[in-house]
Coordinates of C-alpha atoms and ligand atoms in Angstrom, one line a residue:
M1 CA -57.9 27.1 41.3
E2 CA -59.6 28.0 44.9
N3 CA -62.5 26.2 44.0
D4 CA -60.9 22.7 43.9
K5 CA -58.8 23.7 47.0
I6 CA -62.1 23.9 48.4
K7 CA -62.8 20.9 47.3
H8 CA -60.6 18.6 49.1
T9 CA -61.5 20.2 52.3
A10 CA -63.4 19.6 55.2
L11 CA -65.7 22.5 53.9
N12 CA -66.8 20.5 50.7
E13 CA -70.3 18.9 51.2
K14 CA -71.3 16.9 48.7
A15 CA -74.9 16.7 47.0
G16 CA -76.2 14.7 49.5
I17 CA -79.0 12.2 48.5
P18 CA -83.2 13.4 47.0
Q19 CA -84.7 14.3 50.7
P20 CA -88.0 11.7 50.1
E21 CA -91.0 13.6 50.6
I22 CA -92.5 13.1 54.0
F23 CA -95.9 12.8 52.7
S24 CA -97.8 11.0 49.7
P25 CA -99.6 14.3 47.8
S26 CA -103.4 13.2 48.6
V27 CA -101.8 14.0 52.7
V28 CA -100.3 16.9 51.7
K29 CA -103.3 18.3 49.9
N30 CA -105.5 17.7 52.7
I31 CA -103.6 19.2 55.8
Q32 CA -103.5 22.1 53.1
K33 CA -106.7 22.2 52.9
Y34 CA -107.5 22.8 56.2
R35 CA -104.3 24.6 57.3
K36 CA -104.6 27.6 54.6
V37 CA -104.7 31.2 55.6
Q38 CA -107.8 30.2 57.6
P39 CA -110.6 28.8 56.8
S40 CA -113.1 30.9 55.5
S41 CA -116.8 29.3 58.0
D42 CA -119.0 28.4 54.0
E43 CA -115.6 25.7 54.5
L44 CA -115.8 25.3 58.4
V45 CA -119.3 24.5 58.0
K46 CA -118.6 23.4 54.8
G47 CA -116.7 19.8 56.7
I48 CA -118.8 19.4 60.1
L49 CA -121.2 18.4 57.8
S50 CA -119.2 16.5 57.1
G51 CA -118.2 14.9 59.1
N52 CA -114.3 16.2 59.8
I53 CA -112.4 16.6 63.1
T54 CA -109.9 19.2 61.9
A55 CA -113.3 21.3 60.8
L56 CA -114.8 20.8 64.1
S57 CA -111.5 21.3 65.9
R58 CA -110.6 24.3 64.5
A59 CA -114.9 25.6 65.2
I60 CA -114.3 25.4 68.9
T61 CA -110.9 27.1 69.0
L62 CA -112.7 30.5 67.3
V63 CA -115.8 29.7 69.8
E64 CA -113.0 30.1 72.4
S65 CA -111.0 32.9 71.4
T66 CA -111.1 36.0 72.7
N67 CA -110.3 37.9 69.0
P68 CA -113.2 39.4 69.0
D69 CA -112.8 39.1 64.8
H70 CA -113.0 35.6 66.2
L71 CA -116.5 36.3 67.8
V72 CA -118.4 37.3 64.6
K73 CA -116.9 34.2 62.3
A74 CA -117.9 31.7 65.2
N75 CA -121.6 33.4 64.8
E76 CA -121.6 32.7 61.4
V77 CA -120.4 29.0 61.8
I78 CA -122.6 28.0 64.9
N79 CA -126.0 29.6 63.2
A80 CA -125.7 27.5 60.2
C81 CA -124.2 24.7 62.4
L82 CA -127.9 25.2 64.3
P83 CA -130.6 23.2 62.5
H84 CA -128.5 20.7 62.2
A85 CA -128.1 19.5 65.9
N86 CA -130.6 19.1 68.2
K87 CA -130.7 15.0 66.9
S88 CA -128.5 14.3 69.9
V89 CA -128.6 12.6 73.9
R90 CA -126.5 14.9 76.4
I91 CA -125.1 13.4 79.2
G92 CA -124.1 15.7 82.6
I93 CA -121.6 13.7 84.8
T94 CA -120.2 15.6 88.3
G95 CA -118.7 14.0 91.0
V96 CA -115.9 14.4 93.4
P97 CA -112.5 14.6 92.1
G98 CA -110.7 11.1 92.5
V99 CA -114.8 9.4 92.6
G100 CA -113.5 7.8 88.8
K101 CA -115.2 9.8 86.6
S102 CA -112.8 9.7 83.7
T103 CA -112.9 6.1 84.4
F104 CA -115.8 6.4 83.7
I105 CA -116.2 7.7 81.1
E106 CA -113.6 5.5 79.3
A107 CA -115.5 2.9 79.4
F108 CA -119.2 3.7 79.6
G109 CA -117.8 6.1 75.8
K110 CA -116.9 2.2 74.4
H111 CA -119.8 1.3 75.9
L112 CA -121.6 3.7 73.7
T113 CA -119.0 3.6 70.4
G114 CA -119.5 -0.4 70.7
L115 CA -122.8 0.3 70.2
G116 CA -122.7 2.7 66.4
K117 CA -122.4 5.9 69.0
K118 CA -120.3 8.7 68.2
V119 CA -119.2 10.8 71.6
A120 CA -117.4 13.3 72.9
V121 CA -116.7 14.4 75.8
L122 CA -116.3 17.6 76.6
A123 CA -115.5 19.1 80.2
V124 CA -116.5 22.9 82.2
D125 CA -113.8 23.0 84.2
P126 CA -113.9 26.5 84.9
S127 CA -109.3 26.0 87.2
S128 CA -108.3 24.9 84.2
T129 CA -108.2 28.6 83.3
I130 CA -103.9 28.1 83.3
S131 CA -104.0 24.4 83.2
H132 CA -105.5 23.6 80.3
G133 CA -107.9 21.5 82.1
S134 CA -107.4 18.1 84.4
I135 CA -109.5 16.4 81.3
L136 CA -106.1 17.3 79.1
G137 CA -104.5 15.0 81.5
D138 CA -107.1 12.3 81.6
K139 CA -106.7 11.2 79.1
T140 CA -104.3 9.0 79.8
R141 CA -107.6 7.6 81.9
M142 CA -109.0 7.1 78.2
E143 CA -106.8 5.5 76.8
E144 CA -108.9 3.7 74.1
L145 CA -111.8 5.9 73.6
V146 CA -109.3 8.4 72.4
K147 CA -107.7 5.8 69.7
D148 CA -111.7 5.2 68.8
K149 CA -112.4 7.1 65.1
N150 CA -116.0 7.7 66.7
A151 CA -115.7 9.3 70.3
Y152 CA -114.1 13.3 70.2
I153 CA -112.3 14.2 73.7
R154 CA -111.9 18.1 74.2
P155 CA -110.7 19.5 76.9
S156 CA -112.3 22.2 78.6
A157 CA -112.1 26.4 77.4
S158 CA -110.3 28.1 79.5
G159 CA -111.4 31.8 80.5
D160 CA -111.8 34.0 83.2
T161 CA -115.7 33.5 84.3
L162 CA -117.6 30.0 85.0
G163 CA -120.0 31.8 82.1
G164 CA -118.0 31.8 80.3
V165 CA -116.1 28.5 79.9
A166 CA -119.3 26.7 80.3
R167 CA -120.8 28.9 77.3
K168 CA -118.6 27.8 75.5
T169 CA -118.6 24.5 76.1
R170 CA -122.6 24.8 75.1
E171 CA -122.0 25.6 71.6
T172 CA -119.3 23.3 71.4
I173 CA -122.4 21.6 71.5
T174 CA -123.7 22.6 68.4
L175 CA -120.4 22.5 66.7
C176 CA -120.2 18.1 68.2
E177 CA -123.9 17.7 67.5
A178 CA -123.5 19.3 63.5
C179 CA -120.1 17.4 63.3
G180 CA -122.5 14.0 64.0
F181 CA -121.8 12.8 67.1
D182 CA -125.2 12.6 68.9
T183 CA -124.1 11.3 72.3
I184 CA -122.5 13.9 74.2
I185 CA -120.8 13.7 77.6
I186 CA -120.0 16.6 79.4
E187 CA -117.9 16.0 82.4
T188 CA -117.8 18.5 86.0
V189 CA -115.7 18.3 88.9
G190 CA -118.0 18.2 91.6
V191 CA -116.8 21.6 93.6
G192 CA -118.4 24.7 93.3
Q193 CA -121.1 25.4 90.6
S194 CA -119.9 24.4 87.8
E195 CA -122.4 21.8 88.1
T196 CA -125.5 24.5 88.1
A197 CA -124.1 25.5 84.5
V198 CA -123.8 21.5 83.7
H199 CA -127.4 20.7 84.8
S200 CA -128.4 24.0 82.4
M201 CA -127.3 22.5 79.1
V202 CA -127.1 18.2 79.1
D203 CA -131.0 16.8 79.0
F204 CA -129.8 14.1 81.9
F205 CA -128.1 14.5 85.5
L206 CA -125.4 11.1 86.3
L207 CA -124.2 11.9 90.0
L208 CA -121.0 9.0 90.3
K209 CA -120.5 8.9 94.2
I210 CA -118.6 6.0 96.0
A211 CA -118.9 4.2 98.8
G212 CA -117.8 4.8 102.3
A213 CA -116.9 8.1 101.8
G214 CA -119.0 9.3 104.9
D215 CA -121.4 11.7 102.8
E216 CA -124.3 9.4 102.7
L217 CA -126.6 11.1 105.1
Q218 CA -124.8 14.1 105.5
G219 CA -122.0 16.6 104.3
I220 CA -123.8 15.4 100.8
K221 CA -124.1 19.1 98.5
R222 CA -128.5 18.4 98.7
G223 CA -128.7 20.8 96.0
I224 CA -126.9 18.6 92.5
M225 CA -128.5 15.7 94.7
E226 CA -131.6 17.0 93.5
M227 CA -130.3 17.9 90.3
A228 CA -129.2 14.5 90.1
D229 CA -131.9 12.1 87.5
A230 CA -129.4 8.8 88.5
I231 CA -127.1 8.1 91.3
V232 CA -124.1 5.8 90.6
I233 CA -122.1 4.4 93.4
N234 CA -118.8 3.6 91.1
K235 CA -116.4 1.4 92.3
A236 CA -118.7 -1.4 93.2
D237 CA -115.8 -4.3 93.1
G238 CA -113.5 -6.1 95.3
D239 CA -114.4 -6.4 99.0
N240 CA -116.0 -3.0 97.7
I241 CA -118.7 -4.5 96.3
R242 CA -121.3 -5.2 99.9
K243 CA -120.7 -1.6 101.0
A244 CA -121.6 0.2 97.6
K245 CA -125.1 -2.5 97.3
L246 CA -125.8 0.0 101.0
A247 CA -124.6 3.3 99.5
K248 CA -127.3 2.5 96.9
T249 CA -130.1 1.9 99.8
E250 CA -129.0 4.8 101.5
F251 CA -128.9 6.8 98.5
N252 CA -132.0 5.2 97.3
R253 CA -134.2 7.1 100.6
A254 CA -132.9 9.9 100.5
L255 CA -134.0 10.3 96.7
H256 CA -137.6 9.8 97.6
L257 CA -137.8 12.7 100.2
F258 CA -136.7 15.5 97.4
P259 CA -140.3 15.6 94.9
A260 CA -141.5 14.7 91.9
K261 CA -140.0 16.1 89.2
R262 CA -141.5 18.0 86.2
S263 CA -140.3 15.3 84.2
G264 CA -141.6 12.7 85.4
W265 CA -138.6 10.9 85.6
I266 CA -137.5 9.6 90.0
P267 CA -134.3 10.0 89.4
T268 CA -132.3 5.7 89.8
T269 CA -129.8 4.9 91.7
A270 CA -127.3 2.4 91.2
T271 CA -124.0 0.8 91.1
C272 CA -120.7 0.5 88.7
S273 CA -117.0 -0.5 88.4
A274 CA -116.4 1.4 85.8
I275 CA -112.2 -1.0 86.1
T276 CA -114.4 -4.2 85.8
Q277 CA -117.6 -2.7 83.7
D278 CA -119.6 -4.2 85.5
G279 CA -123.1 -1.8 85.7
I280 CA -122.2 0.0 82.8
P281 CA -124.0 -1.2 80.1
D282 CA -126.9 -1.1 82.7
V283 CA -126.0 3.7 83.0
W284 CA -127.4 3.7 79.6
E285 CA -130.2 1.2 79.6
T286 CA -131.4 3.3 82.6
I287 CA -130.5 7.0 80.2
A288 CA -132.8 5.1 77.5
Q289 CA -135.2 5.0 78.9
F290 CA -135.2 9.2 80.9
V291 CA -134.9 9.8 76.6
E292 CA -138.1 8.0 75.8
L293 CA -140.1 8.6 79.0
T294 CA -139.5 12.5 78.2
K295 CA -140.2 12.4 74.3
G296 CA -143.5 10.5 75.0
N297 CA -144.4 14.1 77.9
D298 CA -142.2 16.1 75.6
Y299 CA -139.8 17.3 78.3
F300 CA -137.5 17.0 77.0
N301 CA -138.1 19.5 74.1
V302 CA -139.7 22.0 76.8
K303 CA -136.6 21.4 78.1
R304 CA -134.4 22.3 75.2
S305 CA -136.1 25.6 74.5
E306 CA -136.0 26.4 78.2
Q307 CA -132.1 26.5 78.5
N308 CA -131.9 27.8 75.2
E309 CA -133.9 31.2 76.9
Y310 CA -131.5 31.0 79.6
W311 CA -127.9 31.6 78.1
M312 CA -129.4 34.0 76.0
L313 CA -130.4 35.5 79.8
E314 CA -127.7 34.4 80.4
T315 CA -125.4 35.9 78.1
I316 CA -126.7 39.0 78.5
N317 CA -126.3 38.9 81.9
E318 CA -122.3 38.3 82.1
Q319 CA -121.9 40.8 78.5
L320 CA -122.3 43.8 80.4
K321 CA -121.1 42.5 83.9
L322 CA -118.1 42.6 81.7
R323 CA -118.9 46.2 79.4
F324 CA -119.7 47.6 82.8
Y325 CA -116.6 46.7 84.8
N326 CA -113.7 46.7 82.1
N327 CA -115.4 51.0 81.2
P328 CA -112.5 53.1 81.4
E329 CA -114.3 55.7 83.3
I330 CA -116.9 53.4 85.2
Q331 CA -113.2 52.1 86.7
K332 CA -112.7 55.7 87.8
L333 CA -115.7 56.0 88.7
L334 CA -116.0 52.7 90.4
D335 CA -112.9 53.5 92.7
S336 CA -114.0 56.8 93.9
N337 CA -117.9 55.9 95.1
K338 CA -116.1 53.0 96.5
K339 CA -114.4 55.5 99.6
A340 CA -117.4 57.7 100.1
V341 CA -119.8 54.2 100.4
Q342 CA -117.3 52.9 102.6
N343 CA -116.8 56.8 104.4
D344 CA -121.1 56.8 104.5
E345 CA -121.0 59.8 102.3
I346 CA -123.3 58.2 99.8
S347 CA -125.7 55.5 100.8
P348 CA -123.9 52.0 98.4
F349 CA -127.9 52.7 96.5
A350 CA -127.6 56.2 94.9
A351 CA -124.1 55.2 94.1
A352 CA -124.5 52.3 93.0
Q353 CA -127.2 54.4 90.6
I354 CA -125.0 57.2 89.8
L355 CA -122.3 54.8 88.1
L356 CA -125.0 52.6 86.7
E357 CA -126.4 56.4 84.5
K358 CA -122.4 57.3 83.6
Y359 CA -122.4 53.8 82.0
F360 CA -126.0 54.2 79.9
K361 CA -127.1 57.4 80.0
G362 CA -122.6 58.2 79.3
Ligands
GTP1 N1 -111.2 0.3 92.3 C1 -111.7 1.1 91.2 N2 -111.2 2.1 90.8 C2 -111.3 2.9 90.2 C3 -112.4 3.1 89.1 N3 -112.7 3.8 88.7 C4 -111.5 4.8 89.2 N4 -110.6 4.3 89.9 C5 -109.6 4.4 90.1 O1 -110.3 5.9 91.0 C6 -108.5 6.7 90.7 C7 -109.3 8.0 89.6 O2 -110.0 8.0 89.1 P1 -110.8 9.2 88.3 O3 -111.2 8.6 86.6 O4 -109.2 9.9 87.9 O5 -111.0 9.9 88.8 P2 -111.8 11.4 88.9 O6 -113.7 11.3 89.2 O7 -111.2 11.3 87.1 O8 -110.7 12.3 89.3 P3 -110.2 13.6 88.9 O9 -110.5 13.9 87.2 O10 -109.4 14.6 89.5 O11 -111.1 15.1 89.5 C8 -108.2 5.9 89.7 O12 -106.8 5.7 90.5 C9 -108.4 5.1 89.4 O13 -108.2 4.3 88.6 C10 -113.5 1.3 90.0 O14 -114.7 1.7 89.3 N5 -113.3 0.3 91.1
MG2 MG1 -110.5 13.7 85.6

């Protein structure tokens, strides 16, 4: 009787039609495979070595994590990937904001996948602590590359220190290479110290410039020019072509003032347009020549070994510093010693000695 009443009121619900499966069973199986609890390091390694992007992304997330358990797992994955990495060309690209890095990487990356290469684009952007980095927003500038199945774009890791961000990118390179990416592009904004960090993880360092920015001869960060294996003047299109060619000549002259490089490579200058794509294939030709030369004279391998050593020492430095300054005892003692140093009660060296001894001897 009660039930009968409900049947005829607005509260009544019909059973409705059965809901279709959203995914086909094979897709669901695949998703479950990678979404289930947490894949083991072995599963991740297997996935990475078979070219699975989901496994790659997950492993990179582990590398970027600050959770100590994740760190252990990340190290297992990286170590297992190491023997399968290395077969690549690593290219660093820097240039001031607005020079056209993202647009260039889109055009250059497409050119490379067109040649049958597998391209990973990574970034070192220490300003990305909050926003996850400009390269993510940049995906709009890399529309074609994002869609390309032979390209993988990963925004910059975030972190408190440039050293930390850079280390994570360095490890991500290993994972990408093990996953079959043979051309690694690392973008960094040409402000601050990040170029030096990127320079220490790439084979070829490309400085992107534009003509008429007023820094052809002055105001240029000489250190960065000295690191460059090529200077490419972008936006050489329309009315800008003549100016770009002029800038190229000036940069060429400036480059010749630097001492010869250990690589035996003489840095080149070129013009290109990321929009019309003029000059883009030549940039790759230049890099290919560099690789041929430096593999021939063994500089390529020597430099990579030196870079590995550099990253080991960098990581030790970074970790020692972090642990020292995060130690609660040291933090207390640091405060009182700072005051004592300011009041000339103790010499800075003696104060430092006290702190270091406290840390290492307890
Ligand atoms: N005419 C012309 N414009 C270009 C070229 N390359 C890039 N641009 C334009 O320059 C502006 C900046 O380009 P981006 O690729 O965002 O520059 P970016 O160096 O990545 O800049 P940040 O991400 O801010 O460091 C955009 O409006 C592009 O359309 C080019 O070759 N020719
Ligand atoms: Mg950009």
